[in-house]
Amino acid sequence: MNKKQIAMLLTIAAMTGTGCSTKSSDIPVTSNDEPVQLVLYQRGANISDEEVQALIVEPVKKKYPNISITLVRTDTTNTPQTLVANDNLPDIVFGSPDVIRQFKELNALEDLTSLVKLNNVDLNAFEPTAVETIRAYGDQGQLYAIPFSINFPALFYNKDLFDKFGVPYPKDGMTWEETTELAKKMTRMENGQQYYGLHPAGVDRMAGQLSLSTYNPTTKKATLTGDEWIHIFKEHKAIWDIPGNKPGNNIKTFEVDRTLAMMAAMGARLGEFEELHNQGNPMNWDMVSHPTFPEAPRIGAELDVHVLMLTATGKNKDAAFKVLQVVTDVTNQHEMNKRGRLTSLIDPKAKQDFGVNLKSLKGKNIDAIFYNKNGVRRGIDKYSQIASTQIGPAMNQKVLANNVDIITALREAEELANKEIEKELANSK
């Protein structure tokens, strides 16, 4: 991706501010009116063009109209590696925590510690687990990102199907075992139509609820075997072992076919429900807290936070940091929260009126979002990521598809992971 290509992309007006957790009125207006152009790069976390406009462009241009931002979305031609190789790094990166790791390994991220101190940013204003997750990527206490929003987990369910079969709705606080028993009641064939009880999402999300690591940095070996992994695999397999419960694509089966009773998923689904509503095809859905394990009560899932980073080579770091501060200001975060994207701030004012701007969320069980807590994200290093890639295939391709016993599938997954880890370790020498 060269400069000419970037120049052809959508240019979005934006601006800057100070104090990530301060009120907008407390942010001083810059006296520098010289035009500043910044590039915002999106990778590993979804944000729509409309959200960029409403949550970044509009609140920013009111304060600093002299700064413009070019939005660049990730694709196969502009990965972090190619951006670094072509000396074409953006100024700001929007992404998931794993994107921190990707840019950090390329020595392409700015440590925000000095900018945070210079601008008197109170990191205690953010969700502690979000800051802790980001801090974990700093080997020597560096801070490579600022939290933007929290992607919460929940158990979504189709009220029409429960009404149809006369089965009581799910409740907040259910365990996976209880949810599986409810799924058995909802899985059935009726008038030639198969109905499915539950799609649990990936098995590794379950593992995150118990903070199961995939790699031991001391031994430099994968850790995909043992009683806890067997337990997780058994719990996950029990759902798919329900006769007839093979829903396939969870989103299509739940939102389009509407033959899936329950779906464990992330809060990003709210945007899809709102779109269905606006299209005149509303769905009669609701949500309860994400299922949990008795040994990890009130832990819904490991944290999924969307973050904002600055690259090391940016020529306008002060301006770029001010953009981060404006979009994480309590006023802007409150507006974001009303749109159904959960704020990263702990300020009650920012958390008020969650989703009130979403017509599809009216009358829904909003308390489900706050019922559980998030666990600190696991596996922040590349070796843990390598090992994690073996978890899904072990469950889906071996245990479920080919009836391989769980112990064997996990052992083989660990062996494959160790081979890949050894290759990576050898290449890094």
CSV table of C-alpha atoms in Angstrom, one decimal:
chain,number,residue,atom,x,y,z
A,1,MET,CA,0.0,0.0,0.0
A,2,ASN,CA,1.7,3.2,-1.2
A,3,LYS,CA,1.0,6.8,-0.4
A,4,LYS,CA,-1.0,7.3,-3.6
A,5,GLN,CA,-3.3,4.4,-2.6
A,6,ILE,CA,-3.8,5.9,0.8
A,7,ALA,CA,-4.7,9.2,-0.7
A,8,MET,CA,-7.4,7.6,-2.7
A,9,LEU,CA,-9.1,6.2,0.4
A,10,LEU,CA,-12.0,7.8,2.3
A,11,THR,CA,-10.8,10.9,4.0
A,12,ILE,CA,-12.5,11.6,7.3
A,13,ALA,CA,-12.4,14.8,9.2
A,14,ALA,CA,-11.3,14.3,12.8
A,15,MET,CA,-9.6,16.2,15.6
A,16,THR,CA,-7.8,15.9,18.9
A,17,GLY,CA,-8.3,16.6,22.6
A,18,THR,CA,-6.7,15.8,26.0
A,19,GLY,CA,-7.5,13.8,29.1
A,20,CYS,CA,-9.0,10.4,28.2
A,21,SER,CA,-11.2,10.4,31.2
A,22,THR,CA,-12.0,14.1,31.4
A,23,LYS,CA,-15.1,15.9,30.3
A,24,SER,CA,-15.0,17.4,26.8
A,25,SER,CA,-15.4,20.9,28.3
A,26,ASP,CA,-12.1,20.4,30.2
A,27,ILE,CA,-10.1,19.8,27.0
A,28,PRO,CA,-8.3,22.9,25.8
A,29,VAL,CA,-8.5,23.9,22.2
A,30,THR,CA,-5.2,23.7,20.4
A,31,SER,CA,-3.8,27.0,19.2
A,32,ASN,CA,-2.1,25.3,16.2
A,33,ASP,CA,-4.4,25.6,13.2
A,34,GLU,CA,-1.9,24.1,10.8
A,35,PRO,CA,-3.6,21.2,8.9
A,36,VAL,CA,-2.5,17.8,10.2
A,37,GLN,CA,-3.3,14.6,8.3
A,38,LEU,CA,-3.4,11.3,10.2
A,39,VAL,CA,-4.0,7.7,9.1
A,40,LEU,CA,-6.3,5.4,11.1
A,41,TYR,CA,-5.8,1.7,10.5
A,42,GLN,CA,-8.4,-0.8,11.4
A,43,ARG,CA,-7.4,-4.4,12.1
A,44,GLY,CA,-8.7,-7.3,14.2
A,45,ALA,CA,-11.8,-5.6,15.7
A,46,ASN,CA,-14.9,-4.5,13.9
A,47,ILE,CA,-16.1,-0.9,13.6
A,48,SER,CA,-18.5,0.2,10.9
A,49,ASP,CA,-18.0,3.3,8.7
A,50,GLU,CA,-21.1,4.8,10.4
A,51,GLU,CA,-19.5,4.2,13.8
A,52,VAL,CA,-16.2,5.8,12.7
A,53,GLN,CA,-18.2,8.8,11.6
A,54,ALA,CA,-20.3,9.1,14.7
A,55,LEU,CA,-17.8,8.1,17.4
A,56,ILE,CA,-14.5,9.5,16.0
A,57,VAL,CA,-15.2,12.0,13.2
A,58,GLU,CA,-18.1,14.0,14.6
A,59,PRO,CA,-16.9,14.5,18.2
A,60,VAL,CA,-13.4,15.3,17.0
A,61,LYS,CA,-14.1,17.8,14.2
A,62,LYS,CA,-16.1,20.0,16.6
A,63,LYS,CA,-12.9,20.5,18.6
A,64,TYR,CA,-10.0,20.3,16.1
A,65,PRO,CA,-11.2,20.8,12.5
A,66,ASN,CA,-7.6,21.3,11.3
A,67,ILE,CA,-6.9,17.6,11.7
A,68,SER,CA,-8.1,15.1,9.1
A,69,ILE,CA,-7.9,11.3,9.3
A,70,THR,CA,-7.7,8.8,6.4
A,71,LEU,CA,-9.4,5.5,7.3
A,72,VAL,CA,-7.5,2.4,6.1
A,73,ARG,CA,-9.0,-1.1,6.6
A,74,THR,CA,-6.8,-4.1,6.8
A,75,ASP,CA,-6.6,-6.6,3.9
A,76,THR,CA,-4.1,-9.0,2.4
A,77,THR,CA,-2.0,-6.2,0.9
A,78,ASN,CA,-1.6,-4.1,4.0
A,79,THR,CA,-0.8,-6.3,6.9
A,80,PRO,CA,1.3,-5.0,9.7
A,81,GLN,CA,4.3,-6.7,8.2
A,82,THR,CA,3.8,-5.1,4.8
A,83,LEU,CA,3.2,-1.7,6.3
A,84,VAL,CA,6.5,-1.9,8.1
A,85,ALA,CA,8.3,-3.2,5.1
A,86,ASN,CA,7.1,-0.4,2.9
A,87,ASP,CA,7.8,2.2,5.6
A,88,ASN,CA,4.1,3.1,5.4
A,89,LEU,CA,2.9,2.8,9.0
A,90,PRO,CA,-0.3,4.6,10.0
A,91,ASP,CA,-0.5,7.1,12.9
A,92,ILE,CA,-3.3,5.4,14.8
A,93,VAL,CA,-4.3,1.7,15.0
A,94,PHE,CA,-7.8,0.4,16.0
A,95,GLY,CA,-7.9,-3.2,16.9
A,96,SER,CA,-8.1,-6.1,19.3
A,97,PRO,CA,-5.4,-6.9,21.9
A,98,ASP,CA,-3.7,-9.4,19.6
A,99,VAL,CA,-3.0,-6.5,17.2
A,100,ILE,CA,-0.9,-5.0,20.0
A,101,ARG,CA,1.2,-8.2,19.9
A,102,GLN,CA,1.5,-8.1,16.1
A,103,PHE,CA,2.8,-4.5,15.9
A,104,LYS,CA,4.9,-4.9,19.1
A,105,GLU,CA,6.8,-7.8,17.5
A,106,LEU,CA,7.7,-5.4,14.6
A,107,ASN,CA,8.9,-2.8,17.0
A,108,ALA,CA,6.3,-0.5,15.5
A,109,LEU,CA,4.3,0.7,18.6
A,110,GLU,CA,4.7,3.8,20.7
A,111,ASP,CA,4.9,3.5,24.4
A,112,LEU,CA,2.2,5.8,25.6
A,113,THR,CA,3.5,6.2,29.2
A,114,SER,CA,5.1,9.6,28.7
A,115,LEU,CA,2.1,11.0,26.8
A,116,VAL,CA,-0.3,9.7,29.5
A,117,LYS,CA,1.8,11.4,32.2
A,118,LEU,CA,2.2,14.6,30.2
A,119,ASN,CA,-1.5,14.9,29.6
A,120,ASN,CA,-2.5,13.9,33.2
A,121,VAL,CA,-4.5,10.9,31.9
A,122,ASP,CA,-6.1,8.9,34.8
A,123,LEU,CA,-5.8,5.2,33.8
A,124,ASN,CA,-7.9,4.3,36.8
A,125,ALA,CA,-10.8,5.7,34.9
A,126,PHE,CA,-10.8,2.7,32.7
A,127,GLU,CA,-12.0,-0.9,33.4
A,128,PRO,CA,-9.2,-2.4,35.4
A,129,THR,CA,-9.1,-5.7,33.5
A,130,ALA,CA,-8.8,-3.7,30.2
A,131,VAL,CA,-5.8,-1.8,31.4
A,132,GLU,CA,-4.3,-4.9,33.0
A,133,THR,CA,-4.7,-6.8,29.7
A,134,ILE,CA,-2.9,-4.0,27.8
A,135,ARG,CA,-0.2,-3.7,30.4
A,136,ALA,CA,0.5,-7.4,30.0
A,137,TYR,CA,1.9,-6.7,26.5
A,138,GLY,CA,4.6,-4.5,28.0
A,139,ASP,CA,7.7,-6.4,29.0
A,140,GLN,CA,9.0,-3.6,31.1
A,141,GLY,CA,5.8,-1.8,32.0
A,142,GLN,CA,5.1,-0.1,28.7
A,143,LEU,CA,1.6,1.0,27.8
A,144,TYR,CA,0.9,0.3,24.2
A,145,ALA,CA,-2.8,1.2,23.9
A,146,ILE,CA,-5.8,2.9,25.4
A,147,PRO,CA,-9.1,1.0,25.9
A,148,PHE,CA,-11.9,2.1,23.5
A,149,SER,CA,-14.8,-0.2,24.1
A,150,ILE,CA,-15.6,-3.6,25.7
A,151,ASN,CA,-17.1,-6.4,23.6
A,152,PHE,CA,-19.3,-8.3,26.1
A,153,PRO,CA,-20.5,-11.9,25.9
A,154,ALA,CA,-24.1,-13.0,26.4
A,155,LEU,CA,-26.5,-15.8,25.8
A,156,PHE,CA,-29.0,-14.7,23.1
A,157,TYR,CA,-32.3,-16.5,22.7
A,158,ASN,CA,-35.2,-16.7,20.3
A,159,LYS,CA,-38.4,-16.0,22.4
A,160,ASP,CA,-40.7,-17.1,19.7
A,161,LEU,CA,-39.2,-20.6,19.8
A,162,PHE,CA,-39.5,-20.9,23.5
A,163,ASP,CA,-43.1,-19.7,23.3
A,164,LYS,CA,-43.8,-22.1,20.5
A,165,PHE,CA,-42.6,-25.1,22.5
A,166,GLY,CA,-43.9,-23.9,25.9
A,167,VAL,CA,-40.5,-24.0,27.5
A,168,PRO,CA,-39.5,-21.4,30.1
A,169,TYR,CA,-37.0,-18.7,29.0
A,170,PRO,CA,-33.3,-18.9,30.1
A,171,LYS,CA,-32.3,-17.0,33.2
A,172,ASP,CA,-29.3,-15.0,34.3
A,173,GLY,CA,-26.7,-16.9,36.2
A,174,MET,CA,-27.1,-20.3,34.5
A,175,THR,CA,-24.1,-22.7,34.2
A,176,TRP,CA,-23.1,-24.4,31.1
A,177,GLU,CA,-24.6,-27.7,32.4
A,178,GLU,CA,-27.9,-26.0,33.0
A,179,THR,CA,-27.9,-24.4,29.6
A,180,THR,CA,-27.2,-27.7,28.0
A,181,GLU,CA,-30.1,-29.3,29.7
A,182,LEU,CA,-32.3,-26.5,28.5
A,183,ALA,CA,-31.0,-27.0,25.0
A,184,LYS,CA,-32.1,-30.6,25.1
A,185,LYS,CA,-35.7,-29.5,25.6
A,186,MET,CA,-35.5,-27.1,22.7
A,187,THR,CA,-33.8,-29.4,20.2
A,188,ARG,CA,-36.5,-31.3,18.2
A,189,MET,CA,-37.9,-32.1,14.8
A,190,GLU,CA,-41.4,-30.7,14.2
A,191,ASN,CA,-43.4,-30.8,10.9
A,192,GLY,CA,-40.3,-31.7,9.0
A,193,GLN,CA,-38.3,-28.8,10.4
A,194,GLN,CA,-35.3,-29.3,12.6
A,195,TYR,CA,-34.9,-26.9,15.5
A,196,TYR,CA,-31.6,-26.5,17.4
A,197,GLY,CA,-31.2,-25.9,21.1
A,198,LEU,CA,-27.8,-24.2,21.4
A,199,HIS,CA,-24.7,-23.0,19.6
A,200,PRO,CA,-22.0,-22.5,22.3
A,201,ALA,CA,-19.4,-20.7,20.1
A,202,GLY,CA,-15.8,-22.0,20.0
A,203,VAL,CA,-14.4,-24.3,22.6
A,204,ASP,CA,-11.5,-22.0,23.3
A,205,ARG,CA,-13.9,-19.3,24.6
A,206,MET,CA,-15.0,-21.8,27.2
A,207,ALA,CA,-11.3,-22.4,28.1
A,208,GLY,CA,-10.9,-18.7,28.6
A,209,GLN,CA,-13.5,-18.7,31.3
A,210,LEU,CA,-11.2,-21.0,33.3
A,211,SER,CA,-8.1,-19.1,32.3
A,212,LEU,CA,-6.6,-22.2,30.7
A,213,SER,CA,-3.2,-21.4,29.2
A,214,THR,CA,-2.0,-22.9,26.0
A,215,TYR,CA,1.8,-22.4,26.4
A,216,ASN,CA,4.3,-22.5,29.2
A,217,PRO,CA,7.1,-19.9,28.7
A,218,THR,CA,9.4,-21.7,31.2
A,219,THR,CA,9.3,-25.0,29.4
A,220,LYS,CA,8.6,-23.4,26.0
A,221,LYS,CA,6.0,-26.1,25.4
A,222,ALA,CA,2.3,-26.1,24.6
A,223,THR,CA,-0.1,-27.0,27.4
A,224,LEU,CA,-3.1,-28.5,25.8
A,225,THR,CA,-3.5,-31.6,27.9
A,226,GLY,CA,-4.6,-32.3,31.4
A,227,ASP,CA,-7.8,-32.6,33.4
A,228,GLU,CA,-9.0,-29.1,32.9
A,229,TRP,CA,-8.7,-29.3,29.1
A,230,ILE,CA,-10.5,-32.6,29.2
A,231,HIS,CA,-13.3,-31.1,31.3
A,232,ILE,CA,-13.7,-28.2,28.8
A,233,PHE,CA,-13.8,-30.5,25.8
A,234,LYS,CA,-16.4,-32.8,27.5
A,235,GLU,CA,-18.6,-29.8,28.4
A,236,HIS,CA,-18.4,-28.5,24.8
A,237,LYS,CA,-18.9,-32.0,23.3
A,238,ALA,CA,-22.0,-32.6,25.4
A,239,ILE,CA,-23.8,-29.7,23.6
A,240,TRP,CA,-23.1,-31.1,20.2
A,241,ASP,CA,-24.0,-34.6,21.3
A,242,ILE,CA,-27.6,-33.6,21.8
A,243,PRO,CA,-29.4,-35.6,19.1
A,244,GLY,CA,-30.2,-33.2,16.2
A,245,ASN,CA,-28.3,-30.2,17.6
A,246,LYS,CA,-26.2,-29.4,14.6
A,247,PRO,CA,-27.0,-25.8,13.8
A,248,GLY,CA,-23.9,-25.1,11.7
A,249,ASN,CA,-23.5,-21.3,11.1
A,250,ASN,CA,-24.8,-19.8,14.3
A,251,ILE,CA,-25.6,-16.3,13.0
A,252,LYS,CA,-27.5,-17.6,9.9
A,253,THR,CA,-29.4,-20.2,11.8
A,254,PHE,CA,-30.3,-17.7,14.6
A,255,GLU,CA,-31.0,-14.5,12.7
A,256,VAL,CA,-32.0,-15.7,9.2
A,257,ASP,CA,-33.5,-19.2,9.5
A,258,ARG,CA,-34.5,-18.5,13.1
A,259,THR,CA,-34.4,-22.2,14.0
A,260,LEU,CA,-31.8,-21.9,16.7
A,261,ALA,CA,-33.1,-21.3,20.2
A,262,MET,CA,-29.9,-20.1,22.0
A,263,MET,CA,-26.6,-18.7,20.9
A,264,ALA,CA,-23.6,-17.8,23.1
A,265,ALA,CA,-22.1,-14.8,21.3
A,266,MET,CA,-20.5,-11.4,21.7
A,267,GLY,CA,-22.3,-8.0,22.0
A,268,ALA,CA,-21.4,-7.2,18.4
A,269,ARG,CA,-24.7,-9.0,17.5
A,270,LEU,CA,-26.7,-6.0,18.7
A,271,GLY,CA,-25.8,-4.1,15.5
A,272,GLU,CA,-27.2,-7.0,13.5
A,273,PHE,CA,-30.5,-7.1,15.5
A,274,GLU,CA,-30.8,-3.4,15.0
A,275,GLU,CA,-30.3,-3.7,11.2
A,276,LEU,CA,-33.0,-6.4,11.1
A,277,HIS,CA,-35.3,-4.1,13.0
A,278,ASN,CA,-34.6,-1.2,10.6
A,279,GLN,CA,-35.2,-3.4,7.6
A,280,GLY,CA,-38.7,-4.2,8.9
A,281,ASN,CA,-37.8,-7.8,9.8
A,282,PRO,CA,-37.4,-7.6,13.6
A,283,MET,CA,-36.6,-10.6,15.6
A,284,ASN,CA,-38.3,-11.5,18.9
A,285,TRP,CA,-35.1,-12.0,20.9
A,286,ASP,CA,-33.7,-11.4,24.4
A,287,MET,CA,-30.5,-12.2,26.3
A,288,VAL,CA,-29.3,-13.5,29.6
A,289,SER,CA,-25.9,-13.7,31.2
A,290,HIS,CA,-23.3,-15.8,29.4
A,291,PRO,CA,-23.2,-19.4,30.9
A,292,THR,CA,-20.5,-20.0,33.5
A,293,PHE,CA,-18.7,-22.8,35.3
A,294,PRO,CA,-19.3,-23.5,39.0
A,295,GLU,CA,-15.5,-23.4,39.6
A,296,ALA,CA,-15.4,-19.9,38.0
A,297,PRO,CA,-18.6,-18.2,39.2
A,298,ARG,CA,-19.6,-15.0,37.5
A,299,ILE,CA,-16.8,-15.2,35.0
A,300,GLY,CA,-18.6,-14.8,31.6
A,301,ALA,CA,-15.5,-14.9,29.3
A,302,GLU,CA,-12.0,-13.5,29.1
A,303,LEU,CA,-11.9,-9.8,28.3
A,304,ASP,CA,-12.5,-8.8,24.7
A,305,VAL,CA,-11.5,-5.1,24.5
A,306,HIS,CA,-11.1,-2.9,21.5
A,307,VAL,CA,-8.1,-0.6,21.8
A,308,LEU,CA,-6.4,2.4,20.1
A,309,MET,CA,-2.6,2.5,19.6
A,310,LEU,CA,-0.1,4.9,18.2
A,311,THR,CA,2.7,3.7,15.9
A,312,ALA,CA,6.4,4.4,16.7
A,313,THR,CA,7.1,6.3,13.4
A,314,GLY,CA,4.1,8.7,13.4
A,315,LYS,CA,5.2,12.3,12.9
A,316,ASN,CA,2.3,13.8,14.7
A,317,LYS,CA,2.1,11.8,17.9
A,318,ASP,CA,0.8,14.6,20.0
A,319,ALA,CA,-2.1,15.2,17.6
A,320,ALA,CA,-2.8,11.5,17.3
A,321,PHE,CA,-2.8,11.1,21.1
A,322,LYS,CA,-5.3,13.9,21.4
A,323,VAL,CA,-7.6,12.0,19.1
A,324,LEU,CA,-7.4,9.0,21.5
A,325,GLN,CA,-8.3,11.3,24.3
A,326,VAL,CA,-11.3,12.9,22.7
A,327,VAL,CA,-12.9,9.5,21.7
A,328,THR,CA,-12.4,8.1,25.2
A,329,ASP,CA,-13.7,11.2,26.9
A,330,VAL,CA,-16.6,10.5,29.2
A,331,THR,CA,-19.1,12.5,27.1
A,332,ASN,CA,-18.2,10.6,23.9
A,333,GLN,CA,-18.1,7.3,25.7
A,334,HIS,CA,-21.6,8.0,27.0
A,335,GLU,CA,-22.8,8.6,23.5
A,336,MET,CA,-21.1,5.4,22.3
A,337,ASN,CA,-22.7,3.5,25.2
A,338,LYS,CA,-26.1,4.7,24.2
A,339,ARG,CA,-25.5,3.2,20.7
A,340,GLY,CA,-24.9,-0.3,22.2
A,341,ARG,CA,-21.1,-0.3,22.2
A,342,LEU,CA,-20.1,-0.8,25.8
A,343,THR,CA,-17.8,1.9,27.3
A,344,SER,CA,-14.3,1.2,28.5
A,345,LEU,CA,-14.8,3.6,31.4
A,346,ILE,CA,-16.0,2.8,34.9
A,347,ASP,CA,-17.7,6.2,35.3
A,348,PRO,CA,-21.4,5.5,36.0
A,349,LYS,CA,-22.3,8.5,33.8
A,350,ALA,CA,-20.6,6.8,30.8
A,351,LYS,CA,-22.5,3.6,31.5
A,352,GLN,CA,-25.9,5.2,31.8
A,353,ASP,CA,-28.6,4.5,29.1
A,354,PHE,CA,-26.8,1.6,27.5
A,355,GLY,CA,-28.4,1.0,24.0
A,356,VAL,CA,-31.2,3.6,24.3
A,357,ASN,CA,-30.6,4.6,20.7
A,358,LEU,CA,-31.2,1.1,19.5
A,359,LYS,CA,-34.9,0.4,18.8
A,360,SER,CA,-34.3,-3.3,18.8
A,361,LEU,CA,-33.0,-3.2,22.4
A,362,LYS,CA,-36.1,-1.7,23.9
A,363,GLY,CA,-37.5,-3.9,26.7
A,364,LYS,CA,-34.5,-6.2,26.6
A,365,ASN,CA,-32.7,-7.6,29.6
A,366,ILE,CA,-29.8,-5.1,29.7
A,367,ASP,CA,-28.7,-6.3,33.2
A,368,ALA,CA,-27.5,-9.5,31.6
A,369,ILE,CA,-24.5,-7.5,30.2
A,370,PHE,CA,-23.3,-6.5,33.6
A,371,TYR,CA,-24.2,-9.8,35.5
A,372,ASN,CA,-20.8,-11.4,35.0
A,373,LYS,CA,-17.2,-10.2,35.1
A,374,ASN,CA,-14.5,-10.6,32.5
A,375,GLY,CA,-11.4,-12.5,33.0
A,376,VAL,CA,-8.0,-11.2,32.1
A,377,ARG,CA,-7.1,-12.1,28.5
A,378,ARG,CA,-4.8,-15.2,28.2
A,379,GLY,CA,-2.1,-16.0,25.7
A,380,ILE,CA,-0.7,-12.6,24.7
A,381,ASP,CA,2.6,-14.0,23.2
A,382,LYS,CA,2.9,-15.5,19.7
A,383,TYR,CA,3.7,-19.0,21.0
A,384,SER,CA,0.4,-19.1,22.9
A,385,GLN,CA,-1.3,-18.0,19.7
A,386,ILE,CA,0.4,-20.8,17.8
A,387,ALA,CA,-0.8,-23.3,20.3
A,388,SER,CA,-4.3,-21.9,20.4
A,389,THR,CA,-4.8,-22.5,16.6
A,390,GLN,CA,-4.8,-26.2,17.4
A,391,ILE,CA,-7.7,-26.1,19.8
A,392,GLY,CA,-10.5,-25.6,17.3
A,393,PRO,CA,-9.4,-28.3,14.9
A,394,ALA,CA,-8.9,-30.8,17.7
A,395,MET,CA,-12.5,-30.4,18.8
A,396,ASN,CA,-14.2,-29.8,15.4
A,397,GLN,CA,-12.2,-32.0,13.0
A,398,LYS,CA,-11.2,-34.8,15.3
A,399,VAL,CA,-13.6,-35.2,18.3
A,400,LEU,CA,-16.8,-34.1,16.6
A,401,ALA,CA,-16.3,-35.0,12.9
A,402,ASN,CA,-14.3,-38.2,13.3
A,403,ASN,CA,-15.2,-39.4,16.8
A,404,VAL,CA,-11.6,-39.3,18.1
A,405,ASP,CA,-11.5,-39.6,21.8
A,406,ILE,CA,-10.8,-36.3,23.7
A,407,ILE,CA,-7.5,-37.4,25.4
A,408,THR,CA,-6.1,-38.5,22.0
A,409,ALA,CA,-7.3,-35.3,20.2
A,410,LEU,CA,-5.7,-33.1,22.9
A,411,ARG,CA,-2.4,-35.0,22.9
A,412,GLU,CA,-2.2,-34.8,19.1
A,413,ALA,CA,-3.0,-31.1,19.2
A,414,GLU,CA,-0.3,-30.4,21.8
A,415,GLU,CA,2.2,-32.4,19.6
A,416,LEU,CA,1.3,-30.3,16.5
A,417,ALA,CA,1.5,-27.1,18.5
A,418,ASN,CA,5.0,-28.0,19.9
A,419,LYS,CA,6.3,-28.7,16.3
A,420,GLU,CA,5.1,-25.2,15.2
A,421,ILE,CA,6.5,-23.6,18.3
A,422,GLU,CA,9.9,-25.3,17.8
A,423,LYS,CA,10.0,-23.9,14.3
A,424,GLU,CA,9.2,-20.4,15.4
A,425,LEU,CA,11.8,-20.6,18.2
A,426,ALA,CA,14.4,-21.7,15.7
A,427,ASN,CA,13.6,-18.9,13.3
A,428,SER,CA,13.8,-16.3,16.0
A,429,LYS,CA,17.3,-17.2,17.0
